[in-house]
Amino acid sequence: MRAVHKRYLREFIPAMSAYVLLVLLYGVLIRRTEAMPWRVVLAVLPLLPIVMVIRAIVRVIRDQDELERRIDLEAIAIAAMSTGFGYFSFGFLLNADIGLKFAAADVAIWVMPCLFGSFGVAKLLVARRYRSHE
Amino acid sequence: MNNQVRELRGEQGWSQADLAERLDVSRQTINAIETGKYDPSLPLAFKIASLFGRPIESIFDPGSST
């Protein structure tokens, strides 16, 4: 593994671990917290380590080599557009009154997994274009 | 764009990983350049030329494609 990717893991893993811990903390405390300001704090607190996650992602994209950067940027573009417009169309389907019933929170919580999942698939497909088995 | 990177690397007895380390890029990038699936940027092409001690136009041939 190249140094730039080792640094990425050193920065990404602690930040994402802090995010997961704060999400778990939200899950435990939100049921016991009545005061509105504290409920808001608990809900948005996980965003703090996300600043460090964004920093780690931006730094690895900026510092990896030019082909790696091209593959990641193409994959991010595909993932962002397919998730964004996919959700937009899903919204139309929900409004079309065709029997689909989902709670707003259930829909919102799947945005990030859809984005990461489509990025992973897109990256595999884009990277194939530059791969050779010679 | 054709290039002589594979031949020059072979003359030095380097693996793709060796060359990648010397150029501070991934092995995947070296492989893509050698097979003509990716044309390097001008700075990387100059870096490759400098490493092999040759003029850039003797390594990369922009006139033909693979």
PDB file of N, CA and C in Angstrom, chain A residues 56-121:
ATOM      1  N   ALA A  56      -9.980  13.934   5.120  1.00  0.00           N
ATOM      2  CA  ALA A  56      -9.205  12.747   4.723  1.00  0.00           C
ATOM      3  C   ALA A  56      -9.469  12.389   3.264  1.00  0.00           C
ATOM      4  N   ILE A  57     -10.737  12.457   2.848  1.00  0.00           N
ATOM      5  CA  ILE A  57     -11.098  12.092   1.467  1.00  0.00           C
ATOM      6  C   ILE A  57     -10.511  13.099   0.478  1.00  0.00           C
ATOM      7  N   VAL A  58     -10.628  14.389   0.801  1.00  0.00           N
ATOM      8  CA  VAL A  58     -10.091  15.425  -0.101  1.00  0.00           C
ATOM      9  C   VAL A  58      -8.575  15.278  -0.228  1.00  0.00           C
ATOM     10  N   ARG A  59      -7.903  15.010   0.903  1.00  0.00           N
ATOM     11  CA  ARG A  59      -6.437  14.888   0.864  1.00  0.00           C
ATOM     12  C   ARG A  59      -5.987  13.672   0.051  1.00  0.00           C
ATOM     13  N   VAL A  60      -6.708  12.558   0.154  1.00  0.00           N
ATOM     14  CA  VAL A  60      -6.266  11.385  -0.611  1.00  0.00           C
ATOM     15  C   VAL A  60      -6.530  11.597  -2.103  1.00  0.00           C
ATOM     16  N   ILE A  61      -7.629  12.248  -2.438  1.00  0.00           N
ATOM     17  CA  ILE A  61      -7.905  12.517  -3.860  1.00  0.00           C
ATOM     18  C   ILE A  61      -6.859  13.475  -4.417  1.00  0.00           C
ATOM     19  N   ARG A  62      -6.501  14.473  -3.633  1.00  0.00           N
ATOM     20  CA  ARG A  62      -5.533  15.476  -4.094  1.00  0.00           C
ATOM     21  C   ARG A  62      -4.130  14.888  -4.244  1.00  0.00           C
ATOM     22  N   ASP A  63      -3.747  13.977  -3.357  1.00  0.00           N
ATOM     23  CA  ASP A  63      -2.352  13.536  -3.312  1.00  0.00           C
ATOM     24  C   ASP A  63      -2.073  12.191  -3.974  1.00  0.00           C
ATOM     25  N   GLN A  64      -3.122  11.445  -4.373  1.00  0.00           N
ATOM     26  CA  GLN A  64      -2.841  10.186  -5.057  1.00  0.00           C
ATOM     27  C   GLN A  64      -2.380  10.474  -6.483  1.00  0.00           C
ATOM     28  N   ASP A  65      -1.971   9.450  -7.220  1.00  0.00           N
ATOM     29  CA  ASP A  65      -1.432   9.737  -8.549  1.00  0.00           C
ATOM     30  C   ASP A  65      -2.550  10.071  -9.539  1.00  0.00           C
ATOM     31  N   GLU A  66      -2.146  10.552 -10.717  1.00  0.00           N
ATOM     32  CA  GLU A  66      -3.134  11.142 -11.630  1.00  0.00           C
ATOM     33  C   GLU A  66      -4.155  10.143 -12.161  1.00  0.00           C
ATOM     34  N   LEU A  67      -3.761   8.887 -12.370  1.00  0.00           N
ATOM     35  CA  LEU A  67      -4.732   7.903 -12.853  1.00  0.00           C
ATOM     36  C   LEU A  67      -5.703   7.514 -11.740  1.00  0.00           C
ATOM     37  N   GLU A  68      -5.162   7.325 -10.523  1.00  0.00           N
ATOM     38  CA  GLU A  68      -6.031   7.014  -9.382  1.00  0.00           C
ATOM     39  C   GLU A  68      -7.056   8.135  -9.187  1.00  0.00           C
ATOM     40  N   ARG A  69      -6.589   9.382  -9.326  1.00  0.00           N
ATOM     41  CA  ARG A  69      -7.477  10.539  -9.146  1.00  0.00           C
ATOM     42  C   ARG A  69      -8.559  10.553 -10.235  1.00  0.00           C
ATOM     43  N   ARG A  70      -8.156  10.267 -11.465  1.00  0.00           N
ATOM     44  CA  ARG A  70      -9.136  10.249 -12.558  1.00  0.00           C
ATOM     45  C   ARG A  70     -10.210   9.189 -12.306  1.00  0.00           C
ATOM     46  N   ILE A  71      -9.778   8.001 -11.881  1.00  0.00           N
ATOM     47  CA  ILE A  71     -10.739   6.914 -11.618  1.00  0.00           C
ATOM     48  C   ILE A  71     -11.700   7.315 -10.497  1.00  0.00           C
ATOM     49  N   ASP A  72     -11.137   7.870  -9.400  1.00  0.00           N
ATOM     50  CA  ASP A  72     -11.996   8.256  -8.268  1.00  0.00           C
ATOM     51  C   ASP A  72     -12.968   9.358  -8.657  1.00  0.00           C
ATOM     52  N   LEU A  73     -12.500  10.362  -9.397  1.00  0.00           N
ATOM     53  CA  LEU A  73     -13.380  11.476  -9.747  1.00  0.00           C
ATOM     54  C   LEU A  73     -14.500  11.032 -10.691  1.00  0.00           C
ATOM     55  N   GLU A  74     -14.174  10.161 -11.639  1.00  0.00           N
ATOM     56  CA  GLU A  74     -15.214   9.645 -12.530  1.00  0.00           C
ATOM     57  C   GLU A  74     -16.233   8.835 -11.733  1.00  0.00           C
ATOM     58  N   ALA A  75     -15.723   8.020 -10.788  1.00  0.00           N
ATOM     59  CA  ALA A  75     -16.626   7.187  -9.976  1.00  0.00           C
ATOM     60  C   ALA A  75     -17.494   8.059  -9.073  1.00  0.00           C
ATOM     61  N   ILE A  76     -16.916   9.110  -8.502  1.00  0.00           N
ATOM     62  CA  ILE A  76     -17.688  10.024  -7.640  1.00  0.00           C
ATOM     63  C   ILE A  76     -18.771  10.730  -8.466  1.00  0.00           C
ATOM     64  N   ALA A  77     -18.435  11.135  -9.683  1.00  0.00           N
ATOM     65  CA  ALA A  77     -19.423  11.805 -10.543  1.00  0.00           C
ATOM     66  C   ALA A  77     -20.586  10.866 -10.844  1.00  0.00           C
ATOM     67  N   ILE A  78     -20.262   9.619 -11.194  1.00  0.00           N
ATOM     68  CA  ILE A  78     -21.320   8.646 -11.504  1.00  0.00           C
ATOM     69  C   ILE A  78     -22.175   8.387 -10.266  1.00  0.00           C
ATOM     70  N   ALA A  79     -21.507   8.196  -9.109  1.00  0.00           N
ATOM     71  CA  ALA A  79     -22.236   7.887  -7.873  1.00  0.00           C
ATOM     72  C   ALA A  79     -23.118   9.061  -7.451  1.00  0.00           C
ATOM     73  N   ALA A  80     -22.586  10.280  -7.505  1.00  0.00           N
ATOM     74  CA  ALA A  80     -23.351  11.455  -7.076  1.00  0.00           C
ATOM     75  C   ALA A  80     -24.578  11.646  -7.962  1.00  0.00           C
ATOM     76  N   MET A  81     -24.394  11.535  -9.269  1.00  0.00           N
ATOM     77  CA  MET A  81     -25.511  11.755 -10.190  1.00  0.00           C
ATOM     78  C   MET A  81     -26.546  10.636 -10.101  1.00  0.00           C
ATOM     79  N   SER A  82     -26.072   9.378 -10.019  1.00  0.00           N
ATOM     80  CA  SER A  82     -27.045   8.279  -9.984  1.00  0.00           C
ATOM     81  C   SER A  82     -27.806   8.272  -8.662  1.00  0.00           C
ATOM     82  N   THR A  83     -27.114   8.580  -7.548  1.00  0.00           N
ATOM     83  CA  THR A  83     -27.815   8.627  -6.259  1.00  0.00           C
ATOM     84  C   THR A  83     -28.773   9.827  -6.224  1.00  0.00           C
ATOM     85  N   GLY A  84     -28.282  10.985  -6.648  1.00  0.00           N
ATOM     86  CA  GLY A  84     -29.102  12.200  -6.611  1.00  0.00           C
ATOM     87  C   GLY A  84     -30.344  12.063  -7.470  1.00  0.00           C
ATOM     88  N   PHE A  85     -30.162  11.694  -8.729  1.00  0.00           N
ATOM     89  CA  PHE A  85     -31.318  11.594  -9.619  1.00  0.00           C
ATOM     90  C   PHE A  85     -32.159  10.350  -9.323  1.00  0.00           C
ATOM     91  N   GLY A  86     -31.492   9.299  -8.803  1.00  0.00           N
ATOM     92  CA  GLY A  86     -32.242   8.115  -8.381  1.00  0.00           C
ATOM     93  C   GLY A  86     -33.209   8.476  -7.271  1.00  0.00           C
ATOM     94  N   TYR A  87     -32.738   9.242  -6.294  1.00  0.00           N
ATOM     95  CA  TYR A  87     -33.595   9.677  -5.193  1.00  0.00           C
ATOM     96  C   TYR A  87     -34.690  10.620  -5.679  1.00  0.00           C
ATOM     97  N   PHE A  88     -34.337  11.459  -6.643  1.00  0.00           N
ATOM     98  CA  PHE A  88     -35.321  12.384  -7.210  1.00  0.00           C
ATOM     99  C   PHE A  88     -36.474  11.596  -7.836  1.00  0.00           C
ATOM    100  N   SER A  89     -36.123  10.569  -8.622  1.00  0.00           N
ATOM    101  CA  SER A  89     -37.151   9.737  -9.266  1.00  0.00           C
ATOM    102  C   SER A  89     -37.937   8.944  -8.229  1.00  0.00           C
ATOM    103  N   PHE A  90     -37.238   8.491  -7.184  1.00  0.00           N
ATOM    104  CA  PHE A  90     -37.916   7.767  -6.110  1.00  0.00           C
ATOM    105  C   PHE A  90     -38.953   8.681  -5.450  1.00  0.00           C
ATOM    106  N   GLY A  91     -38.592   9.967  -5.304  1.00  0.00           N
ATOM    107  CA  GLY A  91     -39.536  10.953  -4.763  1.00  0.00           C
ATOM    108  C   GLY A  91     -40.772  11.064  -5.631  1.00  0.00           C
ATOM    109  N   PHE A  92     -40.566  11.069  -6.961  1.00  0.00           N
ATOM    110  CA  PHE A  92     -41.707  11.108  -7.881  1.00  0.00           C
ATOM    111  C   PHE A  92     -42.586   9.877  -7.708  1.00  0.00           C
ATOM    112  N   LEU A  93     -41.934   8.710  -7.556  1.00  0.00           N
ATOM    113  CA  LEU A  93     -42.692   7.469  -7.381  1.00  0.00           C
ATOM    114  C   LEU A  93     -43.544   7.517  -6.112  1.00  0.00           C
ATOM    115  N   LEU A  94     -42.950   8.072  -5.033  1.00  0.00           N
ATOM    116  CA  LEU A  94     -43.698   8.173  -3.780  1.00  0.00           C
ATOM    117  C   LEU A  94     -44.895   9.118  -3.935  1.00  0.00           C
ATOM    118  N   ASN A  95     -44.682  10.193  -4.705  1.00  0.00           N
ATOM    119  CA  ASN A  95     -45.770  11.162  -4.910  1.00  0.00           C
ATOM    120  C   ASN A  95     -46.812  10.680  -5.904  1.00  0.00           C
ATOM    121  N   ALA A  96     -46.448   9.655  -6.688  1.00  0.00           N
ATOM    122  CA  ALA A  96     -47.357   9.195  -7.749  1.00  0.00           C
ATOM    123  C   ALA A  96     -48.520   8.362  -7.203  1.00  0.00           C
ATOM    124  N   ASP A  97     -48.464   8.098  -5.888  1.00  0.00           N
ATOM    125  CA  ASP A  97     -49.551   7.369  -5.237  1.00  0.00           C
ATOM    126  C   ASP A  97     -49.802   6.007  -5.893  1.00  0.00           C
ATOM    127  N   ILE A  98     -48.701   5.219  -5.987  1.00  0.00           N
ATOM    128  CA  ILE A  98     -48.821   3.888  -6.612  1.00  0.00           C
ATOM    129  C   ILE A  98     -48.691   2.779  -5.561  1.00  0.00           C
ATOM    130  N   GLY A  99     -48.902   3.157  -4.325  1.00  0.00           N
ATOM    131  CA  GLY A  99     -48.899   2.160  -3.263  1.00  0.00           C
ATOM    132  C   GLY A  99     -47.595   2.054  -2.482  1.00  0.00           C
ATOM    133  N   LEU A 100     -46.603   2.870  -2.856  1.00  0.00           N
ATOM    134  CA  LEU A 100     -45.332   2.852  -2.112  1.00  0.00           C
ATOM    135  C   LEU A 100     -45.484   3.700  -0.862  1.00  0.00           C
ATOM    136  N   LYS A 101     -45.176   3.112   0.278  1.00  0.00           N
ATOM    137  CA  LYS A 101     -45.274   3.848   1.537  1.00  0.00           C
ATOM    138  C   LYS A 101     -43.982   3.657   2.328  1.00  0.00           C
ATOM    139  N   PHE A 102     -43.234   4.732   2.505  1.00  0.00           N
ATOM    140  CA  PHE A 102     -42.013   4.686   3.315  1.00  0.00           C
ATOM    141  C   PHE A 102     -42.007   5.890   4.244  1.00  0.00           C
ATOM    142  N   ALA A 103     -41.501   5.673   5.466  1.00  0.00           N
ATOM    143  CA  ALA A 103     -41.327   6.795   6.381  1.00  0.00           C
ATOM    144  C   ALA A 103     -40.156   7.641   5.880  1.00  0.00           C
ATOM    145  N   ALA A 104     -40.277   8.963   6.036  1.00  0.00           N
ATOM    146  CA  ALA A 104     -39.236   9.874   5.538  1.00  0.00           C
ATOM    147  C   ALA A 104     -37.872   9.531   6.132  1.00  0.00           C
ATOM    148  N   ALA A 105     -37.846   9.194   7.441  1.00  0.00           N
ATOM    149  CA  ALA A 105     -36.565   8.890   8.098  1.00  0.00           C
ATOM    150  C   ALA A 105     -35.928   7.631   7.495  1.00  0.00           C
ATOM    151  N   ASP A 106     -36.797   6.641   7.152  1.00  0.00           N
ATOM    152  CA  ASP A 106     -36.265   5.400   6.558  1.00  0.00           C
ATOM    153  C   ASP A 106     -35.644   5.675   5.190  1.00  0.00           C
ATOM    154  N   VAL A 107     -36.265   6.577   4.430  1.00  0.00           N
ATOM    155  CA  VAL A 107     -35.736   6.925   3.100  1.00  0.00           C
ATOM    156  C   VAL A 107     -34.425   7.683   3.247  1.00  0.00           C
ATOM    157  N   ALA A 108     -34.413   8.673   4.145  1.00  0.00           N
ATOM    158  CA  ALA A 108     -33.232   9.529   4.304  1.00  0.00           C
ATOM    159  C   ALA A 108     -32.014   8.738   4.763  1.00  0.00           C
ATOM    160  N   ILE A 109     -32.243   7.740   5.610  1.00  0.00           N
ATOM    161  CA  ILE A 109     -31.111   7.029   6.198  1.00  0.00           C
ATOM    162  C   ILE A 109     -30.366   6.175   5.165  1.00  0.00           C
ATOM    163  N   TRP A 110     -31.012   5.909   4.020  1.00  0.00           N
ATOM    164  CA  TRP A 110     -30.368   5.084   2.986  1.00  0.00           C
ATOM    165  C   TRP A 110     -29.600   5.895   1.951  1.00  0.00           C
ATOM    166  N   VAL A 111     -29.579   7.221   2.086  1.00  0.00           N
ATOM    167  CA  VAL A 111     -28.869   8.049   1.103  1.00  0.00           C
ATOM    168  C   VAL A 111     -27.374   7.708   1.078  1.00  0.00           C
ATOM    169  N   MET A 112     -26.765   7.697   2.268  1.00  0.00           N
ATOM    170  CA  MET A 112     -25.318   7.472   2.327  1.00  0.00           C
ATOM    171  C   MET A 112     -24.922   6.065   1.867  1.00  0.00           C
ATOM    172  N   PRO A 113     -25.602   5.002   2.346  1.00  0.00           N
ATOM    173  CA  PRO A 113     -25.255   3.670   1.811  1.00  0.00           C
ATOM    174  C   PRO A 113     -25.403   3.590   0.292  1.00  0.00           C
ATOM    175  N   CYS A 114     -26.444   4.237  -0.265  1.00  0.00           N
ATOM    176  CA  CYS A 114     -26.618   4.232  -1.730  1.00  0.00           C
ATOM    177  C   CYS A 114     -25.454   4.941  -2.409  1.00  0.00           C
ATOM    178  N   LEU A 115     -25.034   6.078  -1.819  1.00  0.00           N
ATOM    179  CA  LEU A 115     -23.930   6.842  -2.408  1.00  0.00           C
ATOM    180  C   LEU A 115     -22.631   6.026  -2.373  1.00  0.00           C
ATOM    181  N   PHE A 116     -22.318   5.442  -1.199  1.00  0.00           N
ATOM    182  CA  PHE A 116     -21.080   4.658  -1.072  1.00  0.00           C
ATOM    183  C   PHE A 116     -21.129   3.410  -1.954  1.00  0.00           C
ATOM    184  N   GLY A 117     -22.295   2.748  -1.966  1.00  0.00           N
ATOM    185  CA  GLY A 117     -22.439   1.527  -2.763  1.00  0.00           C
ATOM    186  C   GLY A 117     -22.273   1.814  -4.247  1.00  0.00           C
ATOM    187  N   SER A 118     -22.923   2.871  -4.728  1.00  0.00           N
ATOM    188  CA  SER A 118     -22.817   3.186  -6.160  1.00  0.00           C
ATOM    189  C   SER A 118     -21.409   3.661  -6.493  1.00  0.00           C
ATOM    190  N   PHE A 119     -20.732   4.331  -5.545  1.00  0.00           N
ATOM    191  CA  PHE A 119     -19.337   4.718  -5.780  1.00  0.00           C
ATOM    192  C   PHE A 119     -18.466   3.473  -5.951  1.00  0.00           C
ATOM    193  N   GLY A 120     -18.661   2.474  -5.079  1.00  0.00           N
ATOM    194  CA  GLY A 120     -17.870   1.250  -5.170  1.00  0.00           C
ATOM    195  C   GLY A 120     -18.055   0.532  -6.499  1.00  0.00           C
ATOM    196  N   VAL A 121     -19.322   0.408  -6.921  1.00  0.00           N
ATOM    197  CA  VAL A 121     -19.614  -0.260  -8.200  1.00  0.00           C
ATOM    198  C   VAL A 121     -19.031   0.551  -9.360  1.00  0.00           C
TER     199      VAL A 121
END
